[in-house]
CSV table of C-alpha atoms and ligand atoms in Angstrom, one decimal:
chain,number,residue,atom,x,y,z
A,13,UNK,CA,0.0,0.0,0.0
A,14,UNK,CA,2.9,2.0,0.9
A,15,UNK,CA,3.8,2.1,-2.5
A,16,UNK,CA,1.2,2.5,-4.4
A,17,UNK,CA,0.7,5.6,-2.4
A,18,UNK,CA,3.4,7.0,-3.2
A,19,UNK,CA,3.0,6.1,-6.9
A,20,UNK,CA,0.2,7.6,-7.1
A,21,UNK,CA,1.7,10.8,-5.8
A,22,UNK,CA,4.3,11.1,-8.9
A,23,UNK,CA,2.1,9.8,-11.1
A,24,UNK,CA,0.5,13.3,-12.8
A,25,UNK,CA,3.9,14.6,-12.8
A,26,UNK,CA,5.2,11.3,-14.3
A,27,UNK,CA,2.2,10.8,-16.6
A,28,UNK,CA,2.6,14.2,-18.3
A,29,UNK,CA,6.4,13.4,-19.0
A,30,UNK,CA,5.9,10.0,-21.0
A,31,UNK,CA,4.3,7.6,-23.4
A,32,UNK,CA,4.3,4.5,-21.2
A,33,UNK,CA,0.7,3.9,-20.2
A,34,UNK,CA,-0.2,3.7,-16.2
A,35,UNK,CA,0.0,0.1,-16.1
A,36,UNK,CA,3.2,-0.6,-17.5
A,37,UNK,CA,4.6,2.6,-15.3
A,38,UNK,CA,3.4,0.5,-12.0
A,39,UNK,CA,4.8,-2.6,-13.0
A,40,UNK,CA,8.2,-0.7,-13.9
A,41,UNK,CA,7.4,0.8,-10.2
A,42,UNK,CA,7.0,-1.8,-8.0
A,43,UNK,CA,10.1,-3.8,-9.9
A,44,UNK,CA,12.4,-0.6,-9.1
A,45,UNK,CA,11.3,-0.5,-5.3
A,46,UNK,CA,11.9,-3.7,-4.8
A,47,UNK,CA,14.9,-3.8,-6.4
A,48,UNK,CA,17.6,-5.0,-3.4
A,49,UNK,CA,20.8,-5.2,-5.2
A,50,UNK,CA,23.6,-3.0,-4.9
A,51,UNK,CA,24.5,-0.5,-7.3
A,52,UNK,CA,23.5,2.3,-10.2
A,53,UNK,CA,20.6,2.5,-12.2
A,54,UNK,CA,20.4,3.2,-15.9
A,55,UNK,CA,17.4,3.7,-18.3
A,56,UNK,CA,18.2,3.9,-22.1
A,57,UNK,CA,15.6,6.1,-23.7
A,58,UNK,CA,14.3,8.6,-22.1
A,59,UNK,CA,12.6,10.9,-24.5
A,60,UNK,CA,10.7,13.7,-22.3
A,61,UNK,CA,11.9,11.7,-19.1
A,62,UNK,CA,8.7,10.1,-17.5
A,63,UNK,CA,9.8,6.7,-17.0
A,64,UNK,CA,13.1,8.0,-15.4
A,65,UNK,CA,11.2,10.5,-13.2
A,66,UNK,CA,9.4,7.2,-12.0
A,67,UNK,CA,12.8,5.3,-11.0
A,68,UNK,CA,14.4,8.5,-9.6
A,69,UNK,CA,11.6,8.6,-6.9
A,70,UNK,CA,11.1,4.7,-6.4
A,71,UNK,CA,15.2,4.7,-5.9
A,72,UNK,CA,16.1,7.9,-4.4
A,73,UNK,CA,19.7,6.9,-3.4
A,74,UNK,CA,21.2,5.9,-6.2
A,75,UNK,CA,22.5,7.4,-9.3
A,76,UNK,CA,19.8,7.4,-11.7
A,77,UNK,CA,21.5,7.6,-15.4
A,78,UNK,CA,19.4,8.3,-18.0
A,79,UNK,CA,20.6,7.9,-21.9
A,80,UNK,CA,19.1,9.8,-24.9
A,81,UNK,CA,20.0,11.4,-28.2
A,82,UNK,CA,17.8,13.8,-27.1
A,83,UNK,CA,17.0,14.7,-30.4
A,84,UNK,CA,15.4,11.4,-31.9
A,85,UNK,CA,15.5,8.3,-32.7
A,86,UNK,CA,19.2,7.5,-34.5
A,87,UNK,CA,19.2,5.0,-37.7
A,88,UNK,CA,17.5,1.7,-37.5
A,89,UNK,CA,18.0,-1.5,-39.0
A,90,UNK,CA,15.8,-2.0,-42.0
A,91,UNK,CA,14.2,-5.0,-42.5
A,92,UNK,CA,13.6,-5.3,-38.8
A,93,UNK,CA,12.7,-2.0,-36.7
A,94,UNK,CA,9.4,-0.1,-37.6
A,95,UNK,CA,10.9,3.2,-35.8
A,96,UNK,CA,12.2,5.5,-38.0
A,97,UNK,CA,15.5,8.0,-37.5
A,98,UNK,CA,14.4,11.0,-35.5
A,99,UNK,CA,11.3,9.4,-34.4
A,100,UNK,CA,10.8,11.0,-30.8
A,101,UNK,CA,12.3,13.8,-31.5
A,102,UNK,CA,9.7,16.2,-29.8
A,103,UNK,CA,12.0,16.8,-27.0
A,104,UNK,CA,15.4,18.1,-25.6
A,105,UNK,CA,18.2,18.1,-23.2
A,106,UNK,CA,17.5,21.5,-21.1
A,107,UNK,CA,13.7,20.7,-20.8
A,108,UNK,CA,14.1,17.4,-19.3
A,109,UNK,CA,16.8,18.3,-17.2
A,110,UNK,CA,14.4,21.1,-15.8
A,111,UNK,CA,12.0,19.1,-15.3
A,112,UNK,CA,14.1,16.2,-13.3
A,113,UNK,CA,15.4,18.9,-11.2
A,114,UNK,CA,13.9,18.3,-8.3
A,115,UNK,CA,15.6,14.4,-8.9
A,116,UNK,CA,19.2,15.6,-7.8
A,117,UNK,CA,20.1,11.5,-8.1
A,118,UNK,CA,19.7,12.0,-12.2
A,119,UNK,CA,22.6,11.9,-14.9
A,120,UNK,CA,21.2,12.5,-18.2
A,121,UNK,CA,23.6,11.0,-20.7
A,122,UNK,CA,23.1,12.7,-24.2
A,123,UNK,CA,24.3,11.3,-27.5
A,124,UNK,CA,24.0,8.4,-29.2
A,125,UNK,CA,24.3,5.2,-26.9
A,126,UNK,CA,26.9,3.4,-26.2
A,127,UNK,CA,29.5,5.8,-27.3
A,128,UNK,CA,27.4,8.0,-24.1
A,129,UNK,CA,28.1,5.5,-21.9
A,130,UNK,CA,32.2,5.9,-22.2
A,131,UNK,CA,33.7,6.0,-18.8
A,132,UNK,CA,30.5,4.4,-17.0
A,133,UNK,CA,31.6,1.8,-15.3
A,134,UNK,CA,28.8,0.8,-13.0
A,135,UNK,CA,28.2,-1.5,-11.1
A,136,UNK,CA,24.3,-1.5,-12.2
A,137,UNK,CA,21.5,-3.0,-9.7
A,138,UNK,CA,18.6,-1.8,-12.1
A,139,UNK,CA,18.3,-1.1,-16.2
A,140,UNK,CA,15.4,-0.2,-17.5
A,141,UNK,CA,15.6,-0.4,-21.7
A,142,UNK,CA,12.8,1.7,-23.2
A,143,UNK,CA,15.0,2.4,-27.1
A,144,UNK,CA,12.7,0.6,-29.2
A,145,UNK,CA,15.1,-0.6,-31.9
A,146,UNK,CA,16.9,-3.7,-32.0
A,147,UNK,CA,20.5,-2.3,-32.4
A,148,UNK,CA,20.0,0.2,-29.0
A,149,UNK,CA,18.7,-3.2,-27.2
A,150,UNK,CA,21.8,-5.5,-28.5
A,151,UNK,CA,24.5,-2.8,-27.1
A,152,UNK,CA,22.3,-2.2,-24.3
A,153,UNK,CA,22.3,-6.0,-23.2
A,154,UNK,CA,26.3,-5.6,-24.2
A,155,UNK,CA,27.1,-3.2,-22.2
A,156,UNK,CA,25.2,-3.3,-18.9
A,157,UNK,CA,24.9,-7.4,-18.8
A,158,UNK,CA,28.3,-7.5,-17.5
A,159,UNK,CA,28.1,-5.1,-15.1
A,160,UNK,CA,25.3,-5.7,-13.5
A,161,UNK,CA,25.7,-7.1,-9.7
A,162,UNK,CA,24.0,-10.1,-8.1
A,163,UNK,CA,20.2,-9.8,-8.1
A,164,UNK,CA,20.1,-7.0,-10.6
A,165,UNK,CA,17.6,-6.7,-12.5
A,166,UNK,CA,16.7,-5.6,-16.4
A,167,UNK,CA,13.4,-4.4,-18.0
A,168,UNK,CA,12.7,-4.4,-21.2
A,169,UNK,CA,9.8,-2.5,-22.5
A,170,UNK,CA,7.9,-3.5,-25.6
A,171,UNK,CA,8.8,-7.0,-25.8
A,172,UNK,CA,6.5,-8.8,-27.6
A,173,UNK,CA,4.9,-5.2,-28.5
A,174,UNK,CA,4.0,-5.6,-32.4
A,175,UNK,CA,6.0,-2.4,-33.5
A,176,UNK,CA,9.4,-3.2,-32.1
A,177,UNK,CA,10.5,-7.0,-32.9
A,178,UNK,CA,13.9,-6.0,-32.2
A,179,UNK,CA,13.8,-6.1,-28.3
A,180,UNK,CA,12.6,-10.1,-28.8
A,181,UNK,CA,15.0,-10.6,-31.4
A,182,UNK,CA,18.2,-9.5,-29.2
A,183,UNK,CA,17.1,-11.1,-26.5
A,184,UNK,CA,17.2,-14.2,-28.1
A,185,UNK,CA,20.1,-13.3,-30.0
A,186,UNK,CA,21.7,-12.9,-26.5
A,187,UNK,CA,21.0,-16.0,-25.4
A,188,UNK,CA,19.4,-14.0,-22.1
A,189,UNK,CA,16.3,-15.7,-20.1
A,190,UNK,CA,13.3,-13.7,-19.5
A,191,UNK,CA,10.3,-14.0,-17.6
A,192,UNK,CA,6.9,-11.6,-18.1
A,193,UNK,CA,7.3,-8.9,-15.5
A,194,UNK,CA,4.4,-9.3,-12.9
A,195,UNK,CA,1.6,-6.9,-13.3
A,196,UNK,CA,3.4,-5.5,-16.1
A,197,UNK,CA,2.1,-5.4,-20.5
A,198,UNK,CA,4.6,-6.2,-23.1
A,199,UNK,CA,7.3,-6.1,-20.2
A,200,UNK,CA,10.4,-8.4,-20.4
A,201,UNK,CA,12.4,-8.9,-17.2
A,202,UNK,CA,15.9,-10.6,-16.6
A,203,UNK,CA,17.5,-11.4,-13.3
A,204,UNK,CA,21.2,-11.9,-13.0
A,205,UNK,CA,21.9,-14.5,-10.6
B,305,SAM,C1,10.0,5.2,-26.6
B,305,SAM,S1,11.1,6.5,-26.4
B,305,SAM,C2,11.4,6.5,-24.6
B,305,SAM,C3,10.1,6.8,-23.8
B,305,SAM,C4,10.3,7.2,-22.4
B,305,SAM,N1,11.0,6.2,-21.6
B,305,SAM,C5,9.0,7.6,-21.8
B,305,SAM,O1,8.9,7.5,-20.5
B,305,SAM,O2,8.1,8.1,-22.5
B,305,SAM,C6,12.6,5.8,-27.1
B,305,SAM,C7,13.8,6.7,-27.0
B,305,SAM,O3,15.0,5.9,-27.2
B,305,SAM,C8,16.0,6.8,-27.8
B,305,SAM,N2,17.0,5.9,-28.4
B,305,SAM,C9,16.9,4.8,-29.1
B,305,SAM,N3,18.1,4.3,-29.5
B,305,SAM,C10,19.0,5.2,-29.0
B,305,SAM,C11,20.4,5.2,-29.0
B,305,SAM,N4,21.2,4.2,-29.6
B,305,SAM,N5,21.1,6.2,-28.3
B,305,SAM,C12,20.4,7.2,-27.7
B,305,SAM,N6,19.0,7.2,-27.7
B,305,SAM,C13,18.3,6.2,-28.3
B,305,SAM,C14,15.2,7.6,-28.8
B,305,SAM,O4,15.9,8.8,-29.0
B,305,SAM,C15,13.8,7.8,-28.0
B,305,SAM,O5,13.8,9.1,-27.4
C-alpha cells in the first residue's frame, strides 16, 4: 500500500512526461522499489523523461543515469525496426533536465548510446531499456549485462509489442532468459543470478 501511495503521488507529474501507459509505469514501479541489489541504475531512452522520473523517486539513493540522443531516434536496421530516425524527436536536453530537477540523483547521458556510456563503469543494480530498436537493445544488453551485480535486474519495454520486434530478437540473440514482469504489459524482465 505504501507504495502504491506513493506512486500515485508522482504519477500526474510522471504521466505528463511519457508515453508509457499507467500500467506498464506501475509494473516498472513496484520492480524498481523492490529492487535490493547494490548498485546504479540506468534507463536507455528517455525521450521527455517520465519513465526515469518514476525510477528516480522509487530509488532515491542511487544514481539514476538516463541515456538519450535527445533529439530522436538515431538509424535503424531495415528490414527489422518499424521506428524511423528521428522518431521522438519532440523533445530536448534542457527541458528534461528542468523538469528532473527536483531528482538531484539524475545523470542525463546525451548522445548516441553506447558511445554516451564511455567511462561508466557501474556496477548497475537496475536497467530499465525503453529504445525501441533492436540495435540500442543489443548494445544495451552488451554493455550493462556485465556489469550488473547479483540480483540485478533488467526491464525491457515492448517485448513482444508488435511495433518493435527487435527487443525479442536481441534477447534471443543474446542467449538471455526472461520472464513476463508481474503486473506488467509487453514487459520483459531478466534477473542476473
Ligand atoms: C519510446 S522513447 C522512450 C520513452 C520514455 N521512456 C518515456 O517515458 O516516454 C525511445 C527513446 O529511445 C531513444 N534511443 C533509441 N536508441 C538510442 C540510442 N542508440 N542512443 C540514444 N538514444 C536512443 C530515442 O531517441 C527515443 O527518445
Amino acid at each position: 500500500v505504501g507504495a502504491e501511495d506513493d506512486f500515485n503521488k508522482i504519477w500526474p507529474a510522471v504521466a505528463a512526461l511519457t508515453v508509457s501507459p499507467r500500467h506498464r509505469c506501475w509494473a516498472l514501479y513496484q520492480a524498481a522499489v523492490k529492487c535490493g541489489a547494490a548498485g546504479a541504475v540506468a534507463e536507455i531512452g528517455v525521450y521527455r523523461g517520465g519513465t526515469l522520473m518514476l525510477l528516480a523517486a522509487a530509488l532515491p539513493c542511487r544514481q539514476v543515469f538516463g541515456f538519450d540522443t535527445f533529439m530522436g531516434m538515431p538509424d535503424n536496421t531495415p528490414d527489422v525496426d518499424q521506428h524511423k530516425a528521428g522518431d521522438f524527436g519532440w523533445t530536448n536536453v534542457y527541458a528534461v533536465k528542468r523538469s528532473l530537477v527536483e531528482y538531484s540523483n539524475v545523470r542525463l547521458r546525451p548522445g548516441l548510446f553506447p558511445v554516451s556510456a564511455q567511462g561508466i563503469d557501474g556496477p548497475f543494480a537496475f536497467v530499465h531499456f525503453d529504445g525501441d530498436l533492436y540495435k540500442t537493445c543489443k548494445d544495451t544488453i552488451e554493455f550493462f549485462w556485465p556489469r550488473l551485480t547479483p540480483g540485478g535486474v533488467m526491464v525491457f519495454d515492448d517485448y513482444r509489442w508488435p511495433q518493435c520486434p527487435g527487443v525479442e530478437k536481441a534477447i534471443i540473440e543474446a542467449g538471455l532468459k526472461v520472464s513476463l514482469l508481474p503486473d506488467g504489459e509487453y514487459q520483459a524482465v531478466a534477473v542476473k543470478e
